[in-house]
Amino acid sequence: MGRPATPKLSVDKIAAAALALVDAKGEFTMGEIAGALGVRPSSLYNHLAGKTDVIEAMRARIFAEQPAPPAPSAHWTDALRALLRHYRDAFARHPRLIPMLTAHTVSSPDVIHMYDDIATVLSAAGIPTARLLDVITVLDSFVIGSALDVAAPDQVWDAAQARTPVLIAAISAAGHGRPRADRAFELGLDLILGALTTYTE
Amino acid sequence: MGRPATPKLSVDKIAAAALALVDAKGEFTMGEIAGALGVRPSSLYNHLAGKTDVIEAMRARIFAEQPAPPAPSAHWTDALRALLRHYRDAFARHPRLIPMLTAHTVSSPDVIHMYDDIATVLSAAGIPTARLLDVITVLDSFVIGSALDVAAPDQVWDAAQARTPVLIAAISAAGHGRPRADRAFELGLDLILGALTTYTE
DNA sequence: ACCTGAACACCGTTCAAGT
DNA sequence: ACCTGAACACCGTTCAAGT
C-alpha cells in the first residue's frame, strides 16, 4: 500500500466525518472515522495529534459551516441580537456536539473573532471598558447554556418529577422540543438586551 | 476473599472517591476509584450499573454537600437571587465536574426540586404560567453557562488572540480567575432579575 | 509525505467462583 | 449479598515498513 498519489485524508475531511458520526449517534471513535473514510485508524495520526484535535477541528468547522455574519443594523441591540443568534445557531445545528465542546477550553479563533465583534458593538453602545468583559461573559454564558438546552431532551422537564402544582402546570403549558427552546432563548435575549439598554442610558 | 462481614463499598463512597479524583485531575477511571477504595474494579458493579451511574451519583452528591437552601426573603428577587447563587455554587465547588454533567441529561431529583422552588417564587411574583417555564429555562441556561465559565481557565480570554483594541483593553481591565467569574455572574443576576421586575410590573 | 499492519497499554464490563 | 480473578471486546496511540 504505502503513500497514495493524492492524499486520501485532510483535517477537514476528518472533522466532517466525525461530525456526521456525532450528529447521528452522539459519539465517535477514531476507528469509526477511519472506517467512514475508507482508511485505517493509524492513518489519522498523519493529520492530527489525537482525539482532542478532532474535537477542535469540529469546533472550527461548525463556525465555518455557518453563512457570513449578519450585516450591522440600525440599532446596536439589533446588531447584538443578530450576532448572538448566529453564535447560538452554530452550536444548535449540532446539539450532541455541544457537551464535547464544553469539556475543552473554548478558544478557537472563530470564537475569539465573535468576541471582537460583540466588544465593538457594546463599546459603541456606551458600555464602559471596565465592565465590557463582564457583559460579554454574561452573554456568552447565556448562549452556551441555551445551546446545551437545545441538546437536552425534553425529559429534563419531566412533570412526573415535579412536586409543586405550579411547576407541573408550567411544564404542561410550555410545549416541547425545539420551539420551546427557541422561545426561551428569545425571551432571554429580550430580558438581557433590554436590561443593557437601560444600563447605558 | 468473598463477601466481607460489613460491606466495603456504597454508592456514596464511590461517588466521593470519584469526586476527589475529578477535583484533583479532571477525570477518573473505574480502576482508579477501586484503587482509592482498596477494592477491585469489578466490585463497583455490585453497587451501580456503570460509569454513567457514577456521574449521576456525583451530581446527587454535590447538591447534598451544600448547606440547606436559604430561607425565604422579604422581596422575591432576593429569594430568587439566593436560590440561583446556591444552585451555581453547588456546581462551582467542583469546576472540572461540570463538563461531565452536561454530557448527560440534568434530571436529578435535587435539580427538579430546585426548579420547584424557583417556580413557586416566580409564580408568586406574578409571572404568568404560560411564560413560567421559559423564564426558568433562561435562568437555568445562565446558571449552567456561568458554571462552565468557572471551569474554563482564563486562557479563554486571551488578549493575544483578540484583534480589536476594544476587546484587548477590556480583557486587561477585567482581572482574572474566580473573582472575575464571580463578578460577571453577579452582573448577570442584576441584569436578568432587574428585567424580570419590570416585566412583572 | 502519507497509508498500512502489527503491537502496546489501558479501559469498561461480565461472570463464575468463593464466602 | 458482595468481593475476587480471569476473561472479553474495544479503544487510542505508536512506530517501523512500505511507496
XYZ file of C-alpha atoms (C1' of nucleotides) in Angstrom:
440
model
C 0.000 0.000 0.000
C 2.121 2.984 1.175
C 1.612 6.582 0.204
C -1.113 7.328 -2.353
C -0.554 9.738 -5.274
C -3.105 12.162 -3.904
C -3.773 12.218 -0.123
C -6.967 10.458 0.934
C -7.308 12.486 4.110
C -7.291 16.052 5.406
C -8.108 17.642 8.742
C -11.369 18.969 7.369
C -12.417 15.600 5.906
C -11.734 14.029 9.270
C -13.750 16.726 11.043
C -16.652 16.281 8.624
C -16.722 12.521 9.152
C -16.553 12.916 12.921
C -19.333 15.496 12.875
C -21.573 13.171 10.876
C -20.987 10.473 13.478
C -21.717 12.812 16.391
C -24.910 14.072 14.753
C -26.046 10.522 14.120
C -25.059 8.758 17.343
C -23.792 11.334 19.815
C -20.270 9.935 19.920
C -17.371 8.851 17.768
C -14.223 6.722 17.840
C -11.078 7.064 15.797
C -11.863 3.675 14.270
C -15.308 4.803 13.128
C -13.897 7.914 11.475
C -11.322 5.794 9.675
C -13.993 3.340 8.563
C -16.172 6.109 7.162
C -13.201 7.456 5.181
C -12.026 4.073 3.906
C -8.771 4.213 5.792
C -7.014 2.636 8.793
C -7.200 4.329 12.234
C -3.460 4.889 12.363
C -3.645 6.982 9.191
C -5.488 9.722 11.048
C -2.375 10.446 13.084
C -0.605 11.751 9.999
C -3.003 14.715 10.078
C -3.668 15.424 13.713
C -2.249 14.578 17.110
C -5.198 12.789 18.656
C -8.838 12.761 19.587
C -8.703 16.202 21.210
C -7.592 17.651 17.898
C -10.585 16.102 16.182
C -12.896 17.927 18.574
C -11.073 21.203 17.951
C -11.410 20.645 14.200
C -15.144 20.112 14.627
C -15.431 23.345 16.580
C -13.715 25.247 13.776
C -15.922 23.536 11.207
C -19.292 24.418 12.702
C -18.388 28.096 12.566
C -17.099 27.817 9.010
C -20.319 25.997 8.025
C -22.413 28.977 9.058
C -23.219 31.662 6.486
C -21.449 35.019 6.729
C -22.059 37.010 9.922
C -25.051 39.325 9.642
C -24.666 42.910 8.482
C -24.605 45.729 11.056
C -28.052 47.083 11.898
C -29.502 50.479 12.636
C -29.798 49.993 16.376
C -26.999 48.344 18.325
C -29.352 45.976 20.124
C -30.434 44.582 16.764
C -26.830 44.041 15.742
C -26.081 42.327 19.023
C -29.220 40.219 18.818
C -28.217 39.027 15.352
C -24.682 38.187 16.490
C -25.880 36.182 19.459
C -28.454 34.291 17.411
C -25.762 33.493 14.910
C -23.465 32.275 17.681
C -26.099 30.058 19.249
C -27.253 28.666 15.892
C -23.750 27.484 15.074
C -23.948 25.276 18.159
C -27.603 24.400 17.856
C -27.151 22.792 14.447
C -25.172 20.063 16.177
C -26.706 19.639 19.612
C -24.869 16.450 20.536
C -21.541 18.100 19.858
C -22.030 20.815 22.458
C -21.248 18.723 25.556
C -17.989 17.627 23.923
C -17.012 21.229 23.279
C -17.612 22.240 26.879
C -15.077 19.663 28.024
C -12.304 21.684 26.382
C -11.394 25.329 26.548
C -13.330 27.449 24.109
C -10.528 29.327 22.418
C -10.985 28.732 18.715
C -10.037 31.779 16.618
C -13.569 31.947 15.227
C -14.991 32.283 18.725
C -12.485 34.999 19.660
C -13.398 36.780 16.457
C -17.011 36.798 17.514
C -15.995 38.261 20.880
C -14.257 41.024 18.942
C -17.478 41.833 17.119
C -19.532 41.804 20.294
C -16.996 44.012 22.068
C -17.102 46.549 19.259
C -20.879 46.782 19.333
C -21.055 47.051 23.105
C -18.337 49.649 23.295
C -20.003 51.816 20.650
C -23.226 51.492 22.637
C -21.562 53.090 25.633
C -20.655 50.187 27.911
C -17.558 51.279 29.846
C -14.364 49.329 29.199
C -14.125 48.269 32.834
C -17.434 46.413 32.527
C -17.105 45.189 28.967
C -15.697 41.736 29.593
C -18.223 41.103 32.346
C -21.060 41.875 29.947
C -19.517 39.642 27.273
C -19.201 36.857 29.828
C -22.872 37.178 30.740
C -23.876 36.981 27.082
C -21.509 34.079 26.445
C -22.728 32.132 29.465
C -26.311 32.571 28.394
C -25.596 31.473 24.814
C -23.659 28.362 25.853
C -26.292 27.443 28.419
C -29.015 27.900 25.830
C -27.125 25.727 23.372
C -26.978 22.992 25.990
C -30.710 23.403 26.474
C -31.183 22.532 22.810
C -29.106 19.408 23.321
C -31.121 18.273 26.330
C -34.172 16.200 25.524
C -37.441 17.459 26.995
C -37.185 14.777 29.624
C -35.344 17.295 31.781
C -38.681 18.976 32.187
C -40.460 15.905 33.407
C -43.783 16.790 35.010
C -43.770 13.435 36.794
C -40.714 14.531 38.800
C -42.125 17.895 39.812
C -43.706 18.277 43.249
C -45.234 21.735 43.032
C -48.534 22.240 41.186
C -47.107 25.479 39.783
C -44.218 23.716 38.093
C -46.437 20.929 36.789
C -48.801 23.462 35.245
C -45.891 25.409 33.795
C -44.406 22.292 32.185
C -47.642 21.272 30.516
C -48.179 24.834 29.278
C -44.719 25.157 27.779
C -44.817 22.816 24.796
C -41.924 20.660 23.657
C -38.758 20.320 21.692
C -37.010 22.870 19.596
C -39.767 25.506 19.519
C -39.791 25.555 23.322
C -36.009 26.005 23.438
C -36.094 28.708 20.758
C -38.811 30.649 22.551
C -36.901 30.575 25.833
C -33.749 31.785 24.077
C -35.591 34.720 22.522
C -37.067 35.628 25.884
C -33.610 35.614 27.425
C -32.330 37.871 24.661
C -35.198 40.286 25.296
C -34.544 40.358 29.024
C -30.762 40.764 28.889
C -30.660 43.208 25.966
C -33.494 45.194 27.476
C -31.626 45.450 30.753
C -28.481 46.502 28.892
C -30.287 49.400 27.201
C -31.448 50.878 30.476
C -27.916 50.240 31.730
C -26.462 52.521 29.013
C -28.994 55.304 29.297
C -11.837 -13.208 49.716
C -15.558 -13.457 49.090
C -18.152 -11.354 50.838
C -16.935 -9.272 53.791
C -18.880 -9.118 57.071
C -19.633 -5.460 56.575
C -19.723 -4.048 53.004
C -16.625 -2.116 51.987
C -18.483 -0.086 49.392
C -21.572 2.062 48.914
C -22.811 4.296 46.122
C -21.945 7.361 48.148
C -18.422 6.158 48.952
C -17.899 5.517 45.250
C -19.213 8.967 44.380
C -16.962 10.598 46.975
C -13.873 8.809 45.661
C -14.738 9.707 42.066
C -15.336 13.344 43.017
C -11.940 13.536 44.711
C -10.332 12.215 41.524
C -12.207 14.678 39.312
C -11.300 17.599 41.556
C -7.662 16.556 41.530
C -7.133 15.525 37.905
C -10.250 16.358 35.918
C -11.048 12.743 35.088
C -11.495 9.300 36.595
C -11.496 5.633 35.681
C -13.282 2.763 37.360
C -9.876 1.321 38.184
C -8.762 4.477 39.947
C -11.911 4.586 42.059
C -11.384 0.964 43.025
C -7.751 1.632 43.881
C -8.680 4.568 46.108
C -11.177 2.395 47.967
C -8.896 -0.636 48.329
C -11.029 -2.815 46.145
C -11.068 -4.439 42.662
C -12.768 -2.641 39.744
C -15.323 -5.390 39.278
C -16.571 -4.839 42.837
C -18.010 -1.484 41.851
C -20.583 -3.229 39.671
C -22.272 -4.671 42.720
C -23.401 -1.145 43.582
C -24.046 0.575 40.291
C -24.537 -0.300 36.655
C -21.591 1.535 35.137
C -19.655 4.725 34.666
C -22.770 6.762 33.823
C -24.186 5.872 37.214
C -21.053 7.165 38.894
C -21.557 10.545 37.246
C -25.189 10.612 38.356
C -24.106 9.766 41.893
C -21.654 12.662 41.821
C -24.407 15.014 40.690
C -26.575 13.972 43.608
C -23.641 14.342 45.969
C -22.690 17.916 45.111
C -26.217 19.042 45.949
C -26.266 17.046 49.163
C -22.884 18.557 50.120
C -24.319 22.054 50.011
C -25.786 23.547 53.199
C -29.562 23.875 53.478
C -31.274 26.097 50.904
C -31.515 29.710 52.036
C -34.551 30.976 53.897
C -37.245 32.926 52.016
C -36.586 36.678 51.903
C -38.679 39.781 52.085
C -38.579 40.600 48.402
C -38.981 37.856 45.823
C -35.923 38.963 43.825
C -33.783 38.419 46.921
C -35.189 34.920 47.352
C -34.558 34.134 43.701
C -31.078 35.597 43.821
C -30.216 33.410 46.803
C -31.598 30.306 45.091
C -29.625 30.904 41.919
C -26.406 31.616 43.800
C -26.925 28.415 45.728
C -27.503 26.499 42.506
C -24.404 27.870 40.816
C -22.227 27.384 43.894
C -23.074 23.702 44.017
C -21.500 23.387 40.563
C -18.732 25.907 41.106
C -17.256 23.959 44.008
C -16.287 21.271 41.512
C -15.469 23.071 38.267
C -13.947 20.082 36.481
C -17.077 18.047 37.087
C -19.353 20.437 35.218
C -18.430 19.383 31.674
C -19.137 15.764 32.614
C -22.568 16.692 33.918
C -23.505 18.486 30.715
C -22.905 15.299 28.752
C -25.902 13.689 30.432
C -29.430 14.865 30.953
C -29.849 17.025 34.029
C -32.744 15.300 35.733
C -31.549 14.568 39.236
C -34.326 14.893 41.829
C -32.360 17.607 43.626
C -32.283 19.722 40.489
C -36.004 19.257 39.866
C -36.604 20.207 43.462
C -34.767 23.448 42.867
C -36.939 24.109 39.821
C -39.948 23.671 42.088
C -38.650 26.355 44.418
C -37.868 28.718 41.569
C -41.294 28.153 40.031
C -43.010 28.934 43.323
C -41.145 32.203 43.752
C -41.718 33.301 40.166
C -45.384 32.427 40.235
C -45.952 34.360 43.455
C -44.153 37.292 41.854
C -46.755 37.362 39.102
C -45.106 35.639 36.147
C -47.949 34.045 34.162
C -47.989 30.247 33.962
C -47.668 30.292 30.189
C -44.298 32.024 30.472
C -43.038 30.345 33.621
C -41.022 27.537 32.087
C -39.434 29.898 29.591
C -38.239 32.118 32.428
C -36.922 29.114 34.342
C -35.086 27.971 31.224
C -33.445 31.385 30.861
C -32.296 31.307 34.473
C -31.122 27.720 34.180
C -29.189 28.385 30.972
C -27.461 31.341 32.543
C -26.523 29.398 35.672
C -25.127 26.422 33.754
C -23.244 28.694 31.379
C -21.812 30.621 34.316
C -20.755 27.406 35.997
C -18.874 26.429 32.843
C -17.234 29.841 32.915
C -15.819 28.993 36.334
C -14.433 25.762 34.919
C -12.724 27.484 31.986
C -9.257 28.791 32.698
C -8.697 32.481 31.923
C -6.905 31.453 28.771
C -10.251 31.680 27.013
C -9.887 35.414 27.375
C -6.533 35.578 25.733
C -5.647 39.145 24.760
C -3.080 37.790 22.300
C -5.879 36.246 20.251
C -8.034 39.354 20.139
C -7.891 41.617 17.085
C -9.904 44.625 18.237
C -8.300 47.226 20.529
C -11.591 47.409 22.414
C -11.509 43.721 23.316
C -7.823 43.849 24.228
C -8.453 46.776 26.559
C -11.484 45.050 28.044
C -9.508 41.878 28.751
C -6.698 43.680 30.529
C -9.221 45.679 32.561
C -11.186 42.661 33.687
C -8.868 40.881 36.083
C -8.508 37.129 36.383
C -9.710 33.892 37.838
C -12.540 33.280 40.226
C -13.190 36.926 41.199
C -13.648 37.799 37.522
C -16.125 34.923 37.049
C -18.000 35.797 40.241
C -18.338 39.452 39.261
C -19.721 38.534 35.840
C -22.233 36.168 37.433
C -23.471 38.859 39.799
C -23.813 41.295 36.915
C -25.884 38.765 35.001
C -28.120 38.245 38.020
C -28.621 42.006 38.278
C -29.485 42.313 34.601
C -31.868 39.356 34.388
C -33.613 39.891 37.733
C -33.890 43.592 37.049
C -35.508 42.895 33.702
C -37.881 40.422 35.365
C -39.092 43.040 37.854
C -40.055 45.487 35.147
C -41.609 42.517 33.367
C -43.976 41.888 36.292
C -44.929 45.499 36.938
C 4.631 12.861 2.677
C 1.249 9.592 3.865
C -1.028 4.894 4.358
C -0.500 0.164 6.466
C -0.187 -3.617 9.863
C 1.187 -5.111 13.969
C 1.764 -4.096 18.534
C 1.136 -1.634 23.208
C -1.070 -0.224 27.325
C -5.371 0.695 29.071
C -10.206 0.659 29.908
C -15.196 -0.688 30.930
C -17.834 -4.573 31.767
C -19.210 -9.563 32.560
C -19.444 -13.590 35.155
C -18.474 -17.877 37.524
C -16.431 -18.862 41.925
C -15.970 -18.020 46.544
C -17.760 -16.792 51.367
C -25.264 -10.006 49.436
C -20.828 -8.654 47.964
C -15.759 -9.138 46.749
C -12.395 -11.602 43.601
C -9.865 -13.075 39.459
C -9.854 -14.112 34.989
C -11.547 -13.043 30.729
C -13.804 -10.215 26.870
C -14.199 -6.751 23.417
C -12.763 -2.343 22.417
C -10.130 1.775 22.189
C -6.382 5.443 21.472
C -1.853 5.758 20.126
C 2.935 4.446 18.417
C 6.047 3.064 15.049
C 8.764 0.534 11.678
C 7.917 -0.725 6.953
C 6.402 0.352 2.587
C 5.826 3.555 -1.628
